[in-house]
Amino acid sequence: MTRTILRRSAFGLALAFVLGTSLTATAANPPLTPRQIYKTYGKGVVLVFATDGSAQGSAGTGSIITEDGQVITNAHVVSKDGRPYKKLFVYLKPDKLQGSMQQDLKHRFTATLMDLNPELDLALLKIVEAPKDLQVIQFVNPDEVEIGEPVVAIGHPETGGLWTLTTGSISSVIADFQGVHGKDVFQTEASVNRGNSGGPLLNAYGHMV
């Protein structure tokens, strides 16, 4: 399974600004355990639900990337055949998961579509009236990601629970995946399934690969 790495020139000005604030891990910041990453940065991972108005629709995962509630996810989560769904919702992670859909999905917010790139399979959303103190997930410098580096994935696999954690490592890198310029990906053996789409792959410092 692969994770898309975004190039600044490919996806619009709004996200380019966000990428310009990417952080670089240093020796002054000790690496975190998967448990520490999950407890801190799991709150920056959201459930995305897109629909045309019925109870049926498309569900996936997203990451909060700005304090005002911008969320990055996959284009196919919020669109079908290149057409965006009419209604978008974002669910924030509760402080403690109960294992109940009814309890764990209480924090629902409407979202708007800011940008969509079907070729790169990326979408940028904005939470309407986003709450304060959102947990933001920052981007790693992709040039510093190395094969063998430990990573964790957080998402909502259809065959698993909500905000599920899996672990692995970077196993390969592929430039211009499937012949699409700028669609550079890192491959990992961390378990990633349907429903994880759009979610983050995090390095040992909690930054998105």
Coordinates of C-alpha atoms in Angstrom, one line a residue:
M1 CA 0.0 0.0 0.0
T2 CA 1.3 3.5 -0.7
R3 CA 0.9 7.0 0.6
T4 CA 1.0 10.0 -1.6
I5 CA 3.6 12.7 -1.0
L6 CA 2.5 16.2 -2.1
R7 CA 4.7 18.5 -4.2
R8 CA 4.1 22.2 -3.6
S9 CA 3.7 23.2 -7.2
A10 CA 0.9 20.7 -7.9
F11 CA -2.0 21.5 -5.6
G12 CA -2.9 25.2 -5.4
L13 CA -1.9 28.2 -3.4
A14 CA -3.7 27.4 -0.1
L15 CA -2.0 24.2 0.5
A16 CA 1.3 25.5 -0.8
F17 CA 1.3 28.0 2.0
V18 CA 0.7 25.2 4.5
L19 CA 3.5 23.1 3.1
G20 CA 5.9 26.0 3.4
T21 CA 5.6 25.7 7.2
S22 CA 6.8 22.0 7.3
L23 CA 9.1 21.2 10.2
T24 CA 12.3 19.2 10.2
A25 CA 13.0 16.8 13.1
T26 CA 16.2 17.5 15.0
A27 CA 18.3 15.6 17.5
A28 CA 16.9 18.0 20.1
N29 CA 13.5 16.3 19.7
P30 CA 13.6 12.7 20.8
P31 CA 11.5 10.2 18.8
L32 CA 8.1 9.2 20.1
T33 CA 6.7 5.8 20.7
P34 CA 3.6 4.7 18.7
R35 CA 1.6 5.2 21.9
Q36 CA 2.9 8.7 22.4
I37 CA 2.2 9.6 18.7
Y38 CA -1.3 8.3 19.0
K39 CA -2.2 10.1 22.2
T40 CA -0.9 13.4 20.9
Y41 CA -1.5 13.4 17.2
G42 CA -4.5 11.1 17.0
K43 CA -6.7 14.1 17.7
G44 CA -5.4 15.7 14.5
V45 CA -6.9 12.8 12.5
V46 CA -10.5 13.0 11.5
L47 CA -13.2 10.9 9.9
V48 CA -14.5 12.4 6.7
F49 CA -18.0 11.6 5.4
A50 CA -19.3 12.8 2.0
T51 CA -22.8 12.4 0.7
D52 CA -25.4 13.8 -1.7
G53 CA -27.9 14.0 1.0
S54 CA -28.8 10.4 1.9
A55 CA -27.4 8.2 4.7
Q56 CA -25.3 6.6 2.0
G57 CA -22.0 8.1 0.8
S58 CA -18.3 7.9 1.0
A59 CA -16.2 7.7 4.1
G60 CA -12.5 8.1 4.7
T61 CA -9.8 9.7 6.8
G62 CA -8.3 13.2 6.9
S63 CA -5.7 15.2 8.7
I64 CA -6.0 18.7 10.3
I65 CA -3.2 20.8 8.9
T66 CA -4.0 24.3 10.1
E67 CA -5.3 25.8 13.3
D68 CA -8.3 27.3 11.5
G69 CA -9.5 23.8 10.5
Q70 CA -8.1 23.0 7.0
V71 CA -8.1 19.2 6.4
I72 CA -6.3 17.2 3.7
T73 CA -7.7 14.0 2.4
N74 CA -8.0 12.0 -0.8
A75 CA -10.0 13.3 -3.7
H76 CA -11.9 10.0 -4.1
V77 CA -13.2 10.3 -0.5
V78 CA -15.1 13.5 -1.3
S79 CA -15.9 13.1 -5.0
K80 CA -17.1 10.5 -7.4
D81 CA -16.1 10.4 -11.1
G82 CA -14.6 13.8 -10.6
R83 CA -17.7 15.4 -9.2
P84 CA -17.7 16.5 -5.5
Y85 CA -20.4 15.3 -3.2
K86 CA -22.9 17.9 -2.2
K87 CA -22.4 17.6 1.6
L88 CA -19.2 17.1 3.6
F89 CA -18.8 16.3 7.3
V90 CA -15.8 16.0 9.5
Y91 CA -15.8 14.1 12.8
L92 CA -13.3 14.9 15.5
K93 CA -11.7 12.3 17.7
P94 CA -13.2 12.1 21.3
D95 CA -10.8 12.3 24.3
K96 CA -11.5 8.6 24.9
L97 CA -12.9 6.1 22.4
Q98 CA -15.8 4.0 23.7
G99 CA -16.0 1.5 20.8
S100 CA -19.5 2.8 20.0
M101 CA -20.2 4.6 16.8
Q102 CA -23.0 6.6 18.5
Q103 CA -20.6 7.8 21.3
D104 CA -17.4 8.2 19.3
L105 CA -19.0 10.2 16.5
K106 CA -20.6 12.9 18.5
H107 CA -18.3 15.7 17.4
R108 CA -19.5 16.4 13.9
F109 CA -18.9 19.5 11.8
T110 CA -19.9 20.6 8.4
A111 CA -17.0 21.1 6.0
T112 CA -16.5 22.9 2.6
L113 CA -14.4 21.9 -0.3
M114 CA -11.5 24.4 -0.9
D115 CA -9.5 22.5 -3.6
L116 CA -9.7 19.3 -5.5
N117 CA -7.0 17.5 -7.6
P118 CA -8.3 14.2 -9.0
E119 CA -5.0 13.5 -10.8
L120 CA -3.0 13.6 -7.6
D121 CA -6.1 12.2 -5.7
L122 CA -5.9 15.0 -3.1
A123 CA -8.5 17.3 -1.6
L124 CA -8.4 20.3 0.8
L125 CA -11.4 20.9 3.1
K126 CA -12.2 23.5 5.6
I127 CA -14.2 22.9 8.8
V128 CA -17.0 25.4 9.2
E129 CA -16.9 27.1 12.5
A130 CA -14.0 25.0 13.6
P131 CA -13.4 24.8 17.4
K132 CA -10.4 26.3 19.0
D133 CA -7.3 24.4 20.0
L134 CA -7.3 21.9 17.2
Q135 CA -4.4 19.4 17.0
V136 CA -2.5 20.2 13.9
I137 CA -0.4 17.6 12.0
Q138 CA 2.6 19.1 10.3
F139 CA 4.3 17.9 7.1
V140 CA 7.8 16.3 7.2
N141 CA 10.4 17.3 4.6
P142 CA 10.0 14.4 2.1
D143 CA 13.6 14.7 1.1
E144 CA 14.6 13.6 4.6
V145 CA 12.4 10.5 4.8
E146 CA 14.5 7.3 4.6
I147 CA 13.7 3.7 3.8
G148 CA 13.6 1.7 7.0
E149 CA 12.2 4.7 9.0
P150 CA 9.5 3.7 11.5
V151 CA 6.0 5.0 10.8
V152 CA 2.4 4.7 12.1
A153 CA -0.9 5.0 10.3
I154 CA -4.1 6.2 11.9
G155 CA -7.4 5.8 10.2
H156 CA -10.9 4.2 10.0
P157 CA -10.6 0.8 8.2
E158 CA -14.0 -0.6 7.2
T159 CA -13.0 -4.0 8.8
G160 CA -11.7 -2.4 12.0
G161 CA -12.6 0.3 14.5
L162 CA -12.5 4.1 14.4
W163 CA -9.1 5.8 14.8
T164 CA -7.2 2.6 14.4
L165 CA -3.4 2.5 14.9
T166 CA -1.1 0.3 12.8
T167 CA 2.7 0.4 12.7
G168 CA 5.4 -0.3 10.1
S169 CA 8.3 1.3 8.3
I170 CA 9.1 3.0 5.0
S171 CA 9.9 0.2 2.6
S172 CA 10.3 2.0 -0.8
V173 CA 9.9 5.3 -2.6
I174 CA 8.4 5.8 -6.1
A175 CA 8.5 9.1 -8.1
D176 CA 5.7 10.1 -10.4
F177 CA 3.5 7.2 -9.4
Q178 CA 1.5 5.7 -12.3
G179 CA 3.0 8.3 -14.6
V180 CA 1.5 11.3 -12.8
H181 CA 4.0 14.1 -12.5
G182 CA 4.4 15.2 -8.8
K183 CA 2.6 12.1 -7.5
D184 CA 5.5 10.8 -5.5
V185 CA 4.8 8.1 -2.9
F186 CA 6.4 6.2 -0.1
Q187 CA 5.5 2.5 0.3
T188 CA 4.9 1.0 3.7
E189 CA 3.9 -2.4 5.0
A190 CA 1.9 -0.9 7.8
S191 CA -1.6 -2.2 7.5
V192 CA -3.7 0.3 5.5
N193 CA -7.2 -0.7 4.3
R194 CA -10.3 0.7 2.7
G195 CA -11.4 3.6 5.0
N196 CA -7.8 4.6 5.7
S197 CA -7.9 6.6 2.5
G198 CA -6.8 10.2 3.0
G199 CA -5.3 9.5 6.4
P200 CA -1.8 10.3 7.6
L201 CA 1.3 8.2 7.8
L202 CA 3.3 9.7 10.7
N203 CA 7.0 9.5 11.4
A204 CA 8.5 9.1 14.9
Y205 CA 8.0 12.8 15.5
G206 CA 4.3 12.9 14.6
H207 CA 4.9 14.6 11.3
M208 CA 3.0 13.5 8.2
V209 CA 5.0 11.7 5.6

